[in-house]
PDB file of C-alpha atoms (C1' of nucleotides) in Angstrom:
ATOM      1  CA  UNK A 861      17.000  42.284  40.990  1.00  0.00           C
ATOM      2  CA  UNK A 862      20.799  42.894  41.333  1.00  0.00           C
ATOM      3  CA  UNK A 863      20.998  44.398  37.838  1.00  0.00           C
ATOM      4  CA  UNK A 864      18.246  46.782  38.421  1.00  0.00           C
ATOM      5  CA  UNK A 865      19.790  47.843  41.662  1.00  0.00           C
ATOM      6  CA  UNK A 866      23.129  48.521  39.916  1.00  0.00           C
ATOM      7  CA  UNK A 867      21.328  50.699  37.348  1.00  0.00           C
ATOM      8  CA  UNK A 868      19.303  52.568  39.885  1.00  0.00           C
ATOM      9  CA  UNK A 869      22.416  53.370  42.018  1.00  0.00           C
ATOM     10  CA  UNK A 870      24.289  54.471  38.848  1.00  0.00           C
ATOM     11  CA  UNK A 871      21.487  56.786  37.912  1.00  0.00           C
ATOM     12  CA  UNK A 872      21.730  58.520  41.230  1.00  0.00           C
ATOM     13  CA  UNK A 873      25.160  59.685  40.434  1.00  0.00           C
ATOM     14  CA  UNK A 874      24.912  63.591  40.012  1.00  0.00           C
ATOM     15  CA  UNK A 875      26.587  65.268  36.987  1.00  0.00           C
ATOM     16  CA  UNK A 876      30.180  66.092  37.379  1.00  0.00           C
ATOM     17  CA  UNK A 877      30.696  63.350  39.794  1.00  0.00           C
ATOM     18  CA  UNK A 878      31.604  59.588  39.195  1.00  0.00           C
ATOM     19  CA  UNK A 879      31.725  56.370  41.170  1.00  0.00           C
ATOM     20  CA  UNK A 880      33.489  53.023  41.166  1.00  0.00           C
ATOM     21  CA  UNK A 881      32.132  49.540  40.574  1.00  0.00           C
ATOM     22  CA  UNK A 882      33.164  48.572  44.011  1.00  0.00           C
ATOM     23  CA  UNK A 883      31.344  51.423  45.475  1.00  0.00           C
ATOM     24  CA  UNK A 884      28.100  50.695  43.754  1.00  0.00           C
ATOM     25  CA  UNK A 885      28.495  47.021  44.624  1.00  0.00           C
ATOM     26  CA  UNK A 886      28.835  47.989  48.281  1.00  0.00           C
ATOM     27  CA  UNK A 887      25.855  50.287  48.168  1.00  0.00           C
ATOM     28  CA  UNK A 888      23.566  47.652  46.837  1.00  0.00           C
ATOM     29  CA  UNK A 889      24.839  45.237  49.364  1.00  0.00           C
ATOM     30  CA  UNK A 890      27.261  43.111  47.393  1.00  0.00           C
ATOM     31  CA  UNK A 891      30.713  44.681  48.082  1.00  0.00           C
ATOM     32  CA  UNK A 892      32.478  41.762  46.387  1.00  0.00           C
ATOM     33  CA  UNK A 893      30.286  41.875  43.343  1.00  0.00           C
ATOM     34  CA  UNK A 894      32.250  44.489  41.489  1.00  0.00           C
ATOM     35  CA  UNK A 895      32.501  42.185  38.488  1.00  0.00           C
ATOM     36  CA  UNK A 896      28.832  41.554  38.444  1.00  0.00           C
ATOM     37  CA  UNK A 897      28.237  45.227  38.556  1.00  0.00           C
ATOM     38  CA  UNK A 898      30.236  45.724  35.415  1.00  0.00           C
ATOM     39  CA  UNK A 899      28.446  42.805  33.867  1.00  0.00           C
ATOM     40  CA  UNK A 900      25.029  44.453  34.623  1.00  0.00           C
ATOM     41  CA  UNK A 901      26.089  47.810  33.065  1.00  0.00           C
ATOM     42  CA  UNK A 902      27.614  46.150  30.081  1.00  0.00           C
ATOM     43  CA  UNK A 903      24.332  44.405  29.207  1.00  0.00           C
ATOM     44  CA  UNK A 904      22.096  46.908  30.623  1.00  0.00           C
ATOM     45  CA  UNK A 905      18.812  47.483  28.604  1.00  0.00           C
ATOM     46  CA  UNK A 906      18.537  50.970  30.224  1.00  0.00           C
ATOM     47  CA  UNK A 907      21.722  52.367  28.599  1.00  0.00           C
ATOM     48  CA  UNK A 908      19.933  55.522  27.396  1.00  0.00           C
ATOM     49  CA  UNK A 909      18.709  56.413  30.928  1.00  0.00           C
ATOM     50  CA  UNK A 910      21.743  55.279  32.875  1.00  0.00           C
ATOM     51  CA  UNK A 911      24.936  57.374  33.023  1.00  0.00           C
ATOM     52  CA  UNK A 912      27.278  54.394  32.845  1.00  0.00           C
ATOM     53  CA  UNK A 913      29.970  56.812  31.811  1.00  0.00           C
ATOM     54  CA  UNK A 914      30.177  57.963  35.490  1.00  0.00           C
ATOM     55  CA  UNK A 915      31.210  54.582  36.583  1.00  0.00           C
ATOM     56  CA  UNK A 916      35.036  53.844  36.637  1.00  0.00           C
ATOM     57  CA  UNK A 917      37.368  51.400  38.271  1.00  0.00           C
ATOM     58  CA  UNK A 918      38.536  51.588  41.883  1.00  0.00           C
ATOM     59  CA  UNK A 919      41.626  53.425  40.714  1.00  0.00           C
ATOM     60  CA  UNK A 920      39.824  55.830  38.337  1.00  0.00           C
ATOM     61  CA  UNK A 921      40.843  53.953  35.200  1.00  0.00           C
ATOM     62  CA  UNK A 922      38.270  53.985  32.488  1.00  0.00           C
ATOM     63  CA  UNK A 923      37.079  50.530  31.177  1.00  0.00           C
ATOM     64  CA  UNK A 924      34.706  49.307  28.521  1.00  0.00           C
ATOM     65  CA  UNK A 925      31.699  51.188  27.370  1.00  0.00           C
ATOM     66  CA  UNK A 926      28.863  50.330  24.993  1.00  0.00           C
ATOM     67  CA  UNK A 927      29.776  53.325  22.859  1.00  0.00           C
ATOM     68  CA  UNK A 928      33.498  52.982  23.406  1.00  0.00           C
ATOM     69  CA  UNK A 929      35.904  54.130  25.891  1.00  0.00           C
ATOM     70  CA  UNK A 930      36.730  57.122  23.821  1.00  0.00           C
ATOM     71  CA  UNK A 931      33.175  58.364  23.889  1.00  0.00           C
ATOM     72  CA  UNK A 932      33.022  57.670  27.609  1.00  0.00           C
ATOM     73  CA  UNK A 933      36.085  59.917  28.289  1.00  0.00           C
ATOM     74  CA  UNK A 934      34.642  62.647  26.105  1.00  0.00           C
ATOM     75  CA  UNK A 935      31.476  62.706  28.105  1.00  0.00           C
ATOM     76  CA  UNK A 936      33.287  62.903  31.397  1.00  0.00           C
ATOM     77  CA  UNK A 937      35.431  65.788  30.192  1.00  0.00           C
ATOM     78  CA  UNK A 938      32.234  67.534  29.049  1.00  0.00           C
ATOM     79  CA  UNK A 939      30.849  66.929  32.673  1.00  0.00           C
ATOM     80  CA  UNK A 940      34.005  68.718  34.012  1.00  0.00           C
ATOM     81  CA  UNK A 941      36.035  65.565  34.832  1.00  0.00           C
ATOM     82  CA  UNK A 942      39.620  65.483  33.609  1.00  0.00           C
ATOM     83  CA  UNK A 943      40.771  62.236  32.082  1.00  0.00           C
ATOM     84  CA  UNK A 944      44.356  61.239  31.090  1.00  0.00           C
ATOM     85  CA  UNK A 945      45.556  57.982  29.691  1.00  0.00           C
ATOM     86  CA  UNK A 946      42.078  56.498  30.129  1.00  0.00           C
ATOM     87  CA  UNK A 947      42.337  57.269  33.743  1.00  0.00           C
ATOM     88  CA  UNK A 948      40.615  60.055  35.884  1.00  0.00           C
ATOM     89  CA  UNK A 949      43.003  62.611  37.057  1.00  0.00           C
ATOM     90  CA  UNK A 950      41.330  64.361  39.997  1.00  0.00           C
ATOM     91  CA  UNK A 951      39.621  61.066  41.076  1.00  0.00           C
ATOM     92  CA  UNK A 952      39.283  61.930  44.786  1.00  0.00           C
ATOM     93  CA  UNK A 953      37.604  65.145  43.896  1.00  0.00           C
ATOM     94  CA  UNK A 954      35.090  63.579  41.558  1.00  0.00           C
ATOM     95  CA  UNK A 955      34.285  60.464  43.438  1.00  0.00           C
ATOM     96  CA  UNK A 956      30.517  60.612  44.659  1.00  0.00           C
ATOM     97  CA  UNK A 957      30.067  59.900  48.438  1.00  0.00           C
ATOM     98  CA  UNK A 958      26.647  58.245  48.912  1.00  0.00           C
ATOM     99  CA  UNK A 959      26.535  58.476  52.592  1.00  0.00           C
ATOM    100  CA  UNK A 960      27.906  61.930  53.042  1.00  0.00           C
TER     101      UNK A 960
ATOM    102  C1'  DG B 270      22.543  21.825  37.997  1.00  0.00           C
ATOM    103  C1'  DT B 271      27.313  22.896  36.244  1.00  0.00           C
ATOM    104  C1'  DC B 272      30.676  25.519  33.295  1.00  0.00           C
ATOM    105  C1'  DG B 273      32.610  29.639  31.168  1.00  0.00           C
ATOM    106  C1'  DT B 274      32.783  34.597  30.709  1.00  0.00           C
ATOM    107  C1'  DG B 275      33.471  39.564  32.011  1.00  0.00           C
ATOM    108  C1'  DA B 276      32.871  47.338  32.145  1.00  0.00           C
ATOM    109  C1'  DC B 277      36.101  44.372  39.089  1.00  0.00           C
ATOM    110  C1'  DT B 278      39.245  44.449  43.458  1.00  0.00           C
ATOM    111  C1'  DA B 279      42.866  43.587  46.645  1.00  0.00           C
ATOM    112  C1'  DG B 280      47.243  41.475  47.572  1.00  0.00           C
ATOM    113  C1'  DC B 281      52.074  40.197  46.141  1.00  0.00           C
ATOM    114  C1'  DC B 282      56.299  40.409  43.753  1.00  0.00           C
TER     115       DC B 282
ATOM    116  C1'  DC C 944      54.673  51.978  39.860  1.00  0.00           C
ATOM    117  C1'  DG C 945      53.590  48.070  36.677  1.00  0.00           C
ATOM    118  C1'  DG C 946      52.421  43.268  36.117  1.00  0.00           C
ATOM    119  C1'  DC C 947      50.404  38.851  37.819  1.00  0.00           C
ATOM    120  C1'  DT C 948      47.301  35.802  40.764  1.00  0.00           C
ATOM    121  C1'  DA C 949      43.591  34.482  43.365  1.00  0.00           C
ATOM    122  C1'  DG C 950      38.851  35.421  45.041  1.00  0.00           C
ATOM    123  C1'  DC C 951      33.788  36.903  44.334  1.00  0.00           C
ATOM    124  C1'  DC C 952      29.292  37.636  41.649  1.00  0.00           C
ATOM    125  C1'  DA C 953      25.624  37.464  38.368  1.00  0.00           C
ATOM    126  C1'  DC C 954      24.035  35.693  33.910  1.00  0.00           C
ATOM    127  C1'  DG C 955      23.446  32.920  29.805  1.00  0.00           C
ATOM    128  C1'  DA C 956      24.379  28.344  27.384  1.00  0.00           C
TER     129       DA C 956
END
DNA sequence: GTCGTGACTAGCC
DNA sequence: CGGCTAGCCACGA
C-alpha cells in the first residue's frame, strides 16, 4: 500500500535528520507522488509511531502537521535542526540520504 | 466510474 | 527572490 510505504520510509529517517516529500515519493517508487505522500502523512493512523515532523518540503519549508506547524518546528529544534520563518536553515546538512 | 481535494514539485515571469 | 501555473498521485464521496 502506498500510504504504508510512505509511513515506513518516514519511520526510517534517523533522529537529527529530515527528508522531503519528493524524496520519500522517489524512494517508494512514485517520484511524482509528492502530493500523495503528504496526503498519506496527513491522514496517517500511525501518527504516534511515525516521525512526520522530519518531513519537509523540497525547499526545506515546513508545512502542515497534525499537531500544528509550531509543534513540528519545536520538535525539529529539539532534534538539533535549526528552523527559521517556518523553514529549515541548514537544510543540506540535515537532509537524509537514503542511498549513501 | 468520475470528481474534488490536499502536509507537493518544477518551471516561468 | 517571491508569486503564479500546470502536472502528478492517492483517497474518499
